[in-house]
Coordinates of C-alpha atoms and ligand atoms in Angstrom, one line a residue:
Chain A
M1 CA 95.5 234.3 142.7
T2 CA 97.4 235.8 139.8
E3 CA 96.3 235.4 136.2
P4 CA 98.0 232.4 134.6
Q5 CA 100.6 233.5 132.2
P6 CA 100.0 232.6 128.6
V7 CA 102.3 230.0 127.2
L8 CA 102.7 232.0 124.0
S9 CA 101.8 235.6 123.3
T10 CA 102.7 237.8 120.4
R11 CA 102.5 241.6 120.4
D12 CA 102.8 243.8 117.3
L13 CA 104.4 241.0 115.4
N14 CA 105.8 242.2 112.1
A15 CA 107.4 240.1 109.3
W16 CA 108.7 240.7 105.9
Y17 CA 109.7 238.6 103.0
G18 CA 112.4 240.7 101.3
E19 CA 110.7 244.0 100.5
S20 CA 107.2 242.8 101.1
H21 CA 105.7 243.6 104.5
I22 CA 103.5 240.6 105.4
L23 CA 102.6 240.8 109.0
H24 CA 101.4 244.1 110.3
G25 CA 101.2 243.6 114.0
V26 CA 99.8 240.2 115.0
D27 CA 98.5 240.0 118.5
F28 CA 97.3 236.8 120.2
D29 CA 97.7 234.7 123.3
V30 CA 97.7 231.0 123.8
N31 CA 97.0 229.7 127.4
R32 CA 98.3 226.4 128.7
G33 CA 96.4 223.4 127.6
E34 CA 94.3 225.4 125.0
V35 CA 93.7 224.7 121.4
V36 CA 93.7 228.0 119.6
S37 CA 92.9 228.4 115.9
L38 CA 94.2 231.0 113.5
L39 CA 91.7 231.4 110.7
G40 CA 91.8 233.5 107.6
R41 CA 91.6 233.6 103.9
N42 CA 94.4 232.5 101.5
G43 CA 97.4 234.7 101.9
A44 CA 96.3 236.2 105.1
G45 CA 99.6 235.6 106.9
K46 CA 98.7 232.5 108.9
T47 CA 101.7 230.4 107.8
T48 CA 103.9 233.5 108.1
T49 CA 102.8 233.9 111.6
L50 CA 103.9 230.4 112.6
R51 CA 107.2 230.6 110.7
A52 CA 107.8 234.0 112.4
I53 CA 107.2 232.3 115.9
M54 CA 109.7 229.5 114.9
G55 CA 112.3 232.1 113.9
L56 CA 112.3 231.0 110.3
I57 CA 111.6 234.4 109.0
R58 CA 114.7 236.5 109.4
Q59 CA 113.1 239.9 109.1
R60 CA 110.7 240.0 112.1
Q61 CA 109.9 242.6 114.7
G62 CA 107.7 243.0 117.8
S63 CA 107.5 240.7 120.7
I64 CA 107.0 236.9 121.1
L65 CA 106.9 235.7 124.6
H66 CA 107.2 232.0 125.3
E67 CA 106.7 231.0 128.9
G68 CA 107.3 234.7 129.6
E69 CA 110.6 234.9 127.9
E70 CA 111.2 237.0 124.7
I71 CA 112.2 234.7 121.8
I72 CA 111.8 237.1 118.9
A73 CA 115.6 237.3 118.4
M74 CA 116.4 233.6 119.0
K75 CA 117.5 231.3 116.2
P76 CA 115.1 228.5 115.1
E77 CA 117.2 225.7 116.8
R78 CA 117.0 227.6 120.2
I79 CA 113.3 228.2 119.8
A80 CA 112.7 224.5 119.2
R81 CA 114.8 223.5 122.2
R82 CA 112.5 225.5 124.4
G83 CA 109.8 223.0 123.6
I84 CA 107.9 224.5 120.6
A85 CA 107.4 222.1 117.7
Y86 CA 106.3 223.0 114.1
C87 CA 104.4 220.9 111.6
P88 CA 104.5 222.8 108.3
E89 CA 101.8 223.3 105.8
E90 CA 103.6 221.3 103.1
R91 CA 104.3 218.6 105.8
G92 CA 108.1 218.6 105.2
I93 CA 108.5 214.8 104.8
F94 CA 112.0 214.1 103.6
A95 CA 112.2 212.0 100.5
S96 CA 115.8 210.9 101.0
L97 CA 114.9 209.5 104.5
T98 CA 113.1 206.3 105.2
V99 CA 109.7 206.5 107.0
E100 CA 111.4 205.5 110.2
E101 CA 114.2 208.0 109.8
N102 CA 111.7 210.7 109.3
L103 CA 109.8 209.6 112.4
L104 CA 113.1 209.6 114.4
L105 CA 114.6 212.8 113.0
P106 CA 113.5 215.5 115.4
P107 CA 115.6 215.1 118.5
A108 CA 114.1 215.0 122.0
V109 CA 114.3 218.6 123.4
Q110 CA 112.4 218.0 126.7
P111 CA 111.6 215.0 128.8
G112 CA 108.1 213.6 128.5
G113 CA 107.8 213.0 124.8
L114 CA 105.5 210.3 123.5
E115 CA 106.9 206.8 123.1
L116 CA 106.8 205.3 119.6
A117 CA 104.1 202.8 120.7
E118 CA 101.9 205.8 121.8
I119 CA 102.4 207.5 118.5
F120 CA 101.4 204.3 116.6
E121 CA 98.4 204.0 118.8
L122 CA 97.4 207.5 117.6
F123 CA 98.2 206.8 114.0
P124 CA 98.1 203.1 113.4
N125 CA 98.8 203.5 109.7
L126 CA 102.3 204.7 110.5
E127 CA 103.1 201.5 112.2
E128 CA 102.3 199.5 109.0
R129 CA 104.3 202.0 106.9
R130 CA 107.2 202.1 109.3
K131 CA 109.6 200.1 107.1
G132 CA 108.9 202.2 104.1
A133 CA 112.0 203.1 102.0
S134 CA 111.1 206.7 101.5
G135 CA 108.8 209.2 103.2
A136 CA 107.9 210.4 99.8
R137 CA 106.1 207.2 99.0
L138 CA 103.4 207.6 101.6
S139 CA 99.9 208.9 100.8
G140 CA 99.0 212.5 101.7
G141 CA 97.2 211.4 104.9
E142 CA 100.1 209.2 105.9
Q143 CA 102.5 212.0 105.4
Q144 CA 100.5 214.3 107.4
M145 CA 100.3 211.7 110.3
L146 CA 104.0 211.2 110.0
A147 CA 104.6 215.0 110.1
I148 CA 102.5 215.3 113.3
G149 CA 103.7 212.0 114.8
R150 CA 107.3 212.9 114.6
I151 CA 107.1 216.0 116.6
L152 CA 105.2 214.3 119.4
R153 CA 108.4 212.3 120.3
T154 CA 110.4 215.4 121.1
G155 CA 108.7 216.4 124.4
A156 CA 107.7 219.7 123.1
K157 CA 104.5 220.8 124.8
L158 CA 103.5 223.6 122.4
L159 CA 102.6 222.4 118.9
L160 CA 102.2 224.7 115.9
L161 CA 100.1 222.8 113.3
D162 CA 99.7 224.4 109.9
E163 CA 96.6 223.2 108.0
P164 CA 96.9 219.5 109.0
T165 CA 93.7 218.7 107.1
E166 CA 94.6 220.5 103.8
G167 CA 93.8 218.2 100.8
L168 CA 92.8 215.2 102.8
A169 CA 89.9 212.8 102.5
P170 CA 87.1 213.3 105.1
V171 CA 87.8 210.0 106.9
I172 CA 91.5 211.1 107.4
V173 CA 90.5 214.5 108.5
Q174 CA 88.2 212.8 111.1
Q175 CA 91.1 210.7 112.2
I176 CA 93.3 213.7 112.6
G177 CA 90.6 215.5 114.5
V178 CA 90.5 212.6 117.0
S179 CA 94.2 212.7 117.4
V180 CA 94.2 216.5 118.1
E181 CA 91.5 216.0 120.6
R182 CA 93.6 213.2 122.4
L183 CA 96.7 215.5 122.3
R184 CA 94.7 218.2 124.1
E185 CA 93.6 215.7 126.7
R186 CA 97.2 214.8 127.2
G187 CA 98.0 218.4 128.0
F188 CA 99.5 219.7 124.8
T189 CA 99.0 223.3 123.9
I190 CA 98.1 223.6 120.3
V191 CA 98.1 226.4 117.8
L192 CA 96.0 225.2 114.8
V193 CA 96.0 227.1 111.5
E194 CA 93.1 226.1 109.4
Q195 CA 91.2 226.9 106.3
N196 CA 88.7 224.1 107.2
F197 CA 86.7 226.2 109.6
H198 CA 84.3 223.3 110.6
F199 CA 87.3 221.2 111.6
A200 CA 88.7 224.1 113.7
A201 CA 85.3 225.0 115.3
R202 CA 84.9 221.5 116.8
L203 CA 88.5 221.5 118.3
A204 CA 89.5 224.9 119.3
D205 CA 88.7 226.8 122.5
R206 CA 89.3 230.1 120.8
H207 CA 89.7 231.4 117.3
Y208 CA 91.6 234.4 116.0
V209 CA 90.8 235.6 112.5
I210 CA 93.8 237.1 110.6
E211 CA 93.4 239.4 107.7
H212 CA 96.2 241.2 105.8
G213 CA 98.7 240.3 108.4
R214 CA 96.7 241.5 111.4
V215 CA 94.4 239.8 114.0
V216 CA 90.9 241.4 113.1
E217 CA 88.6 239.4 115.3
Q218 CA 88.5 236.9 118.1
F219 CA 85.8 234.3 118.9
S220 CA 85.5 231.9 121.7
R221 CA 84.0 228.5 121.7
D222 CA 80.9 229.8 123.5
D223 CA 80.0 232.7 121.3
I224 CA 80.9 231.1 117.9
D225 CA 77.3 229.9 117.3
A226 CA 75.8 233.3 118.0
R227 CA 78.3 235.0 115.7
M228 CA 78.5 232.5 112.9
G229 CA 77.3 235.1 110.3
E230 CA 80.0 237.5 111.3
L231 CA 82.7 234.8 111.0
Y232 CA 81.5 233.5 107.6
E233 CA 81.6 237.1 106.5
L234 CA 85.3 237.4 107.6
L235 CA 86.3 234.1 106.0
G236 CA 84.3 234.6 102.9
V237 CA 82.6 231.1 103.2
Chain B
M1 CA 154.3 187.4 75.9
Q2 CA 150.6 187.1 76.7
E3 CA 148.3 189.4 74.8
L4 CA 144.8 190.6 75.3
L5 CA 142.9 192.3 72.5
G6 CA 146.2 192.7 70.7
I7 CA 147.8 194.5 73.7
P8 CA 150.5 193.0 75.9
A9 CA 148.8 192.0 79.1
P10 CA 151.2 193.7 81.4
L11 CA 150.7 196.9 79.6
L12 CA 147.0 196.7 79.7
F13 CA 146.9 195.8 83.4
G14 CA 149.4 198.4 84.2
Q15 CA 147.2 201.0 82.6
L16 CA 144.2 199.8 84.3
L17 CA 146.0 200.0 87.6
I18 CA 147.0 203.6 86.9
G19 CA 143.4 204.2 86.0
L20 CA 142.2 202.6 89.3
I21 CA 144.6 204.7 91.3
N22 CA 143.5 207.9 89.6
G23 CA 139.9 206.8 90.1
A24 CA 140.6 206.3 93.8
F25 CA 141.6 210.0 94.0
Y26 CA 138.7 211.1 91.8
A27 CA 136.4 209.3 94.1
L28 CA 137.8 210.8 97.3
L29 CA 137.7 214.3 95.9
S30 CA 134.4 214.2 94.1
L31 CA 132.7 212.6 97.2
G32 CA 133.9 215.7 99.2
L33 CA 132.6 218.1 96.5
A34 CA 129.3 216.3 96.4
V35 CA 128.9 216.5 100.1
I36 CA 129.8 220.2 100.2
F37 CA 127.4 220.9 97.4
G38 CA 124.7 218.9 98.9
V39 CA 124.8 220.5 102.4
L40 CA 126.4 224.0 101.8
N41 CA 125.1 224.5 98.2
V42 CA 128.6 225.7 97.4
I43 CA 130.7 224.6 94.5
N44 CA 134.0 224.3 96.2
F45 CA 136.7 225.4 93.8
A46 CA 139.2 225.3 96.6
H47 CA 139.0 221.6 96.8
G48 CA 142.1 221.0 94.6
A49 CA 144.1 223.6 96.5
L50 CA 143.1 221.9 99.9
Y51 CA 144.2 218.5 98.4
M52 CA 147.6 220.1 97.6
L53 CA 147.7 221.5 101.1
G54 CA 147.2 218.0 102.5
A55 CA 150.1 216.7 100.5
F56 CA 152.3 219.7 101.3
M57 CA 151.4 219.4 105.0
A58 CA 152.8 215.9 105.0
W59 CA 156.0 217.0 103.2
L60 CA 156.3 220.0 105.6
L61 CA 155.8 217.8 108.6
L62 CA 158.5 215.4 107.4
T63 CA 161.0 218.1 106.3
Y64 CA 160.8 220.4 109.2
L65 CA 159.6 218.3 112.1
G66 CA 160.7 214.8 111.1
I67 CA 157.1 213.5 111.3
G68 CA 156.7 210.5 109.0
Y69 CA 154.0 209.2 106.8
W70 CA 151.6 207.5 109.2
P71 CA 151.3 210.2 111.7
A72 CA 151.0 212.7 108.7
L73 CA 148.1 210.6 107.3
I74 CA 146.2 211.5 110.4
L75 CA 147.7 214.9 111.2
S76 CA 147.6 216.5 107.8
P77 CA 143.8 215.9 107.2
L78 CA 143.2 217.2 110.6
I79 CA 145.1 220.4 109.8
V80 CA 143.3 220.9 106.5
G81 CA 140.0 220.1 108.1
A82 CA 140.7 222.8 110.8
A83 CA 141.6 225.3 108.1
G84 CA 138.4 224.4 106.3
I85 CA 136.4 225.1 109.5
V86 CA 138.1 228.5 109.9
I87 CA 137.5 229.3 106.2
E88 CA 133.7 228.4 106.5
R89 CA 133.1 230.0 109.8
T90 CA 134.9 233.3 109.0
M91 CA 134.3 233.8 105.3
L92 CA 132.2 231.2 103.4
S93 CA 129.3 231.2 105.7
R94 CA 128.8 235.0 105.1
L95 CA 128.0 234.2 101.4
Y96 CA 125.1 231.8 101.8
E97 CA 122.5 234.6 101.6
L98 CA 123.8 235.7 98.3
D99 CA 123.8 234.1 94.8
H100 CA 125.6 230.8 94.4
L101 CA 128.1 232.5 92.1
Y102 CA 129.6 234.2 95.1
G103 CA 130.6 231.0 96.9
L104 CA 132.0 229.8 93.6
L105 CA 134.0 233.0 93.1
F106 CA 135.2 233.0 96.6
T107 CA 136.5 229.5 96.6
F108 CA 138.1 230.0 93.3
G109 CA 140.0 233.1 94.6
L110 CA 140.9 231.2 97.7
A111 CA 142.4 228.4 95.6
L112 CA 144.5 231.0 93.8
I113 CA 145.7 232.5 97.0
I114 CA 146.6 229.2 98.6
E115 CA 148.4 227.9 95.5
G116 CA 150.0 231.3 94.8
T117 CA 151.4 231.4 98.3
F118 CA 153.0 227.9 98.0
I119 CA 154.3 228.7 94.6
N120 CA 156.0 231.9 96.1
F121 CA 157.8 229.8 98.7
Y122 CA 158.5 226.5 97.0
G123 CA 158.2 227.1 93.3
V124 CA 156.3 224.8 90.9
S125 CA 158.8 222.1 90.4
G126 CA 157.7 219.7 93.1
Q127 CA 159.3 217.9 96.1
P128 CA 159.7 214.1 96.3
Y129 CA 158.1 212.3 99.2
A130 CA 159.1 208.7 99.8
P131 CA 156.5 206.1 100.6
P132 CA 156.8 204.5 104.1
K133 CA 159.2 201.6 104.4
M134 CA 156.4 199.2 105.2
L135 CA 154.8 199.9 101.8
T136 CA 157.7 199.7 99.5
G137 CA 158.2 196.8 97.1
G138 CA 155.4 195.0 95.5
Y139 CA 153.9 191.8 94.4
N140 CA 154.3 189.8 91.2
L141 CA 150.8 188.8 90.2
G142 CA 152.1 186.8 87.2
F143 CA 150.4 189.0 84.7
M144 CA 151.6 192.3 86.1
F145 CA 153.7 193.9 89.0
L146 CA 151.6 195.5 91.7
P147 CA 153.5 198.1 93.8
T148 CA 152.5 197.7 97.4
Y149 CA 152.0 201.4 97.9
R150 CA 149.6 201.6 95.1
A151 CA 147.5 198.7 96.4
W152 CA 147.3 200.5 99.7
V153 CA 146.1 203.7 98.1
I154 CA 143.3 201.8 96.4
V155 CA 142.3 200.0 99.6
A156 CA 142.6 203.1 101.9
S157 CA 140.6 205.4 99.6
L158 CA 137.9 202.8 99.0
L159 CA 137.6 202.2 102.8
V160 CA 137.3 205.9 103.5
C161 CA 134.8 206.4 100.7
F162 CA 132.7 203.5 101.9
G163 CA 133.0 204.7 105.5
T164 CA 131.8 208.1 104.4
W165 CA 128.8 206.6 102.5
L166 CA 127.9 204.6 105.6
L167 CA 128.1 207.5 107.8
I168 CA 125.8 209.5 105.5
E169 CA 123.3 206.9 104.5
R170 CA 123.1 204.7 107.6
T171 CA 123.5 206.8 110.7
R172 CA 121.4 209.2 112.7
L173 CA 123.9 212.0 112.0
G174 CA 123.7 211.1 108.3
S175 CA 119.9 211.4 108.4
Y176 CA 120.3 214.9 109.8
L177 CA 122.6 215.7 106.9
R178 CA 120.3 214.3 104.3
A179 CA 117.4 216.1 105.8
A180 CA 119.3 219.3 105.8
V181 CA 120.2 219.0 102.1
E182 CA 116.3 218.9 101.5
R183 CA 115.1 221.5 104.0
P184 CA 117.6 223.1 106.2
D185 CA 115.0 225.6 107.7
L186 CA 112.8 222.7 108.8
V187 CA 115.7 220.7 110.3
R188 CA 116.6 223.9 112.3
A189 CA 113.0 224.2 113.4
F190 CA 113.5 220.7 114.9
G191 CA 116.3 222.1 117.1
I192 CA 119.2 220.7 115.1
N193 CA 122.1 223.3 114.8
V194 CA 122.4 223.3 111.0
P195 CA 124.9 226.2 110.7
L196 CA 127.2 224.1 113.0
M197 CA 126.6 221.0 110.9
M198 CA 127.5 223.0 107.7
T199 CA 130.8 224.1 109.3
L200 CA 131.7 220.5 110.3
T201 CA 130.7 219.2 106.9
Y202 CA 133.0 221.5 105.2
G203 CA 135.8 220.7 107.6
F204 CA 135.2 217.0 107.1
A205 CA 134.9 217.2 103.2
V206 CA 138.1 219.2 103.0
A207 CA 139.8 216.8 105.4
L208 CA 139.0 214.1 102.9
A209 CA 140.7 216.1 100.2
G210 CA 143.7 216.5 102.6
F211 CA 143.7 212.7 103.2
A212 CA 143.8 212.2 99.4
G213 CA 146.7 214.7 99.2
V214 CA 148.7 212.7 101.7
L215 CA 147.9 209.4 99.9
A216 CA 149.0 211.1 96.6
A217 CA 152.3 212.5 97.9
P218 CA 154.4 209.4 97.4
I219 CA 152.9 208.8 94.0
Y220 CA 153.0 212.3 92.3
T221 CA 155.5 214.8 93.3
V222 CA 154.3 217.3 96.0
S223 CA 153.9 220.5 94.1
P224 CA 151.7 223.6 94.6
I225 CA 149.9 223.0 91.3
M226 CA 149.2 219.3 91.8
G227 CA 145.6 220.2 92.6
Q228 CA 144.9 222.3 89.6
N229 CA 145.2 219.5 87.1
L230 CA 143.2 217.1 89.0
I231 CA 140.4 219.4 90.0
I232 CA 139.2 220.0 86.4
V233 CA 138.8 216.3 86.0
V234 CA 137.0 216.0 89.3
F235 CA 134.5 218.6 88.4
A236 CA 133.8 216.8 85.2
I237 CA 133.3 213.6 87.3
V238 CA 130.9 215.4 89.6
V239 CA 128.9 216.6 86.7
I240 CA 128.7 213.1 85.2
G241 CA 127.8 211.4 88.4
G242 CA 125.3 214.0 89.4
L243 CA 125.8 216.9 91.9
G244 CA 124.9 215.9 95.3
S245 CA 124.9 212.1 94.9
I246 CA 127.4 210.4 97.3
L247 CA 127.3 206.9 95.8
G248 CA 127.3 208.4 92.4
S249 CA 130.4 210.4 92.9
I250 CA 132.2 207.3 94.2
V251 CA 131.3 205.0 91.5
T252 CA 131.8 207.6 88.7
G253 CA 135.1 208.5 90.1
L254 CA 136.4 204.9 89.9
G255 CA 134.7 204.3 86.6
I256 CA 136.2 207.4 85.0
G257 CA 139.7 206.4 86.2
L258 CA 139.3 203.0 84.6
I259 CA 137.9 204.4 81.3
E260 CA 140.8 206.8 81.3
G261 CA 143.2 203.9 81.7
L262 CA 141.6 201.9 79.0
T263 CA 141.6 204.9 76.6
R264 CA 145.4 205.4 77.3
T265 CA 146.0 201.8 76.3
F266 CA 143.9 201.7 73.1
Y267 CA 143.8 205.2 71.9
P268 CA 146.3 207.3 74.0
E269 CA 145.7 210.5 72.0
A270 CA 142.1 210.7 73.5
S271 CA 143.0 209.8 77.1
S272 CA 142.8 213.3 78.4
T273 CA 139.7 214.3 76.5
V274 CA 137.6 211.2 76.9
I275 CA 136.3 212.5 80.2
F276 CA 135.0 215.6 78.8
V277 CA 133.4 213.8 75.8
I278 CA 131.6 211.6 78.3
M279 CA 130.6 214.7 80.2
A280 CA 129.1 216.3 77.2
I281 CA 127.1 213.2 76.3
V282 CA 125.8 212.9 79.8
L283 CA 124.8 216.4 80.0
I284 CA 122.7 216.0 76.7
I285 CA 121.1 212.7 77.7
R286 CA 120.8 213.1 81.5
P287 CA 121.3 216.7 82.5
H288 CA 121.1 215.8 86.3
G289 CA 124.0 213.3 85.9
L290 CA 124.0 209.5 86.0
F291 CA 123.0 209.2 89.6
G292 CA 121.6 212.7 90.2
R293 CA 118.2 213.7 91.3
S294 CA 116.8 217.0 90.1
R295 CA 116.6 219.6 92.8
E296 CA 113.2 221.2 93.3
Ligands
ATP301 N1 108.5 233.2 100.4 C1 107.7 234.2 100.2 N2 108.2 235.3 99.5 C2 107.4 236.4 99.4 N3 106.1 236.4 99.7 C3 105.6 235.4 100.4 C4 106.3 234.3 100.6 N4 105.6 233.3 101.3 C5 104.4 233.9 101.4 N5 104.3 235.2 100.8 C6 103.2 236.1 100.8 O1 102.9 236.3 102.1 C7 101.4 236.5 102.3 C8 101.0 235.6 103.4 O2 101.3 234.3 103.1 P1 101.0 233.1 104.1 O3 101.6 231.9 103.5 O4 101.4 233.4 105.5 O5 99.4 233.0 104.0 P2 98.5 231.9 104.7 O6 97.5 232.7 105.5 O7 99.2 230.8 105.2 O8 97.7 231.4 103.4 P3 97.2 230.0 103.0 O9 95.9 229.8 103.7 O10 97.0 230.0 101.5 O11 98.2 229.0 103.4 C9 100.9 236.1 101.0 O12 100.5 237.3 100.3 C10 102.0 235.4 100.1 O13 101.9 235.8 98.9
MG302 MG1 99.5 228.9 104.9

């Protein structure tokens, strides 16, 4: 039997914002059905990594393989159409769109997306707020649910979630954790960027620690308990 | 003779009608400018020249090919829209990465080139263009005479403005556009081809200017400089209404037309400056315009 090919793998991924060189060779792999977390301190380059994968950073170099195909030179809309969906750190809820328009905005890119009813089952709050006049009127938690919910409709199987728990109350964090768990059960592959290490530790199969634009360490679910001190050191918690 | 506020009624209503006609053109043009600014982040100084191109296309189609008003009302905006698509794809789109000022300077230069070319061949004096047979004559409303063609201009431009508003505010395509105004990068990351949308938006918005040009041809003479005079006022309207607001630009366009008409009746000396006085006041009190949202 051959090694299963990773869904996503980056090699020597470099990225720049203008003159500033932010990513200095990020290497990581994500296998089908896995939840992989990218951990790291503020400004380490986690968001930049996700944006580079989505093609949102123009100056990028190295290799990004998705399903074995090189996507480093592709435009964002083509990358999205391959079935990669991105949920940004700032959530990206559109104020000039109603809640429902926000939810229906991302077009289906592949068959097999969740039905609206299934999304409302994951996030019941969204159903209550569905008729809202503007996405901007939702609470932070509701916006986060909307931001995740809307990419589930598209049929994308690889989800890039940037700090879905940032600034949210513990009960909402809990609810989002349950949803991510359910998405994994449904076969989604998830890259989870997190500052909230405890949240990530419960959900992710493997963790990569990013520092100054590089992957500096890797932990698996099994060795995380034994190496907790090392991890705390790296994250500065 | 009937009088209103010391002014003979036919005179007052006549001026209001002229105001409404001008307002209809203001609305069509400022709507296009607002859409272009919203989606492309470009202040399209070529808008007046493309309005002129619309009128001239109608005149050229008639003069050289014998194609009349009704087909021209469709063909001419299509030609202007196609020209817009070529301009956006080959030139304007290269400037998005640079400072706003480059887009503005480019479209300003483009306006000079388009207008200069037509002046070179046709001079500035202007060509007459007759309204279609069907729309000649008029109605006596008792208090005033309403020429049929002018009534048609008001109805047609209001319909087109309202249709555009519906398209942007009430359809799925419109939701893509509104989202792209806020976060073009994110909309692309959802798999929507935003650069293509920008091209089509520019084409559509300048086609609206072309449409306004054809509507205007039988009312004003068709001349290479017809857009120049208009566009300054239209920019003032866009500032008053708030850059980027669709409904705001329609309402402000019509409103300013009427205010101009009223001023011409009661204090003719101020009729051409009143708009700029309003603009100055609005800028002081509400810098984002009457209907504008602040960006960022
Ligand atoms: N638009 C930008 N222009 C220039 N530099 C930027 C830009 N965005 C981010 N940076 C810089 O790039 C570096 C990495 O930022 P990034 O947002 O990827 O960090 P992060 O790991 O996501 O941090 P956080 O946990 O705070 O979200 C930081 O030093 C940041 O200052
Ligand atoms: Mg970040």
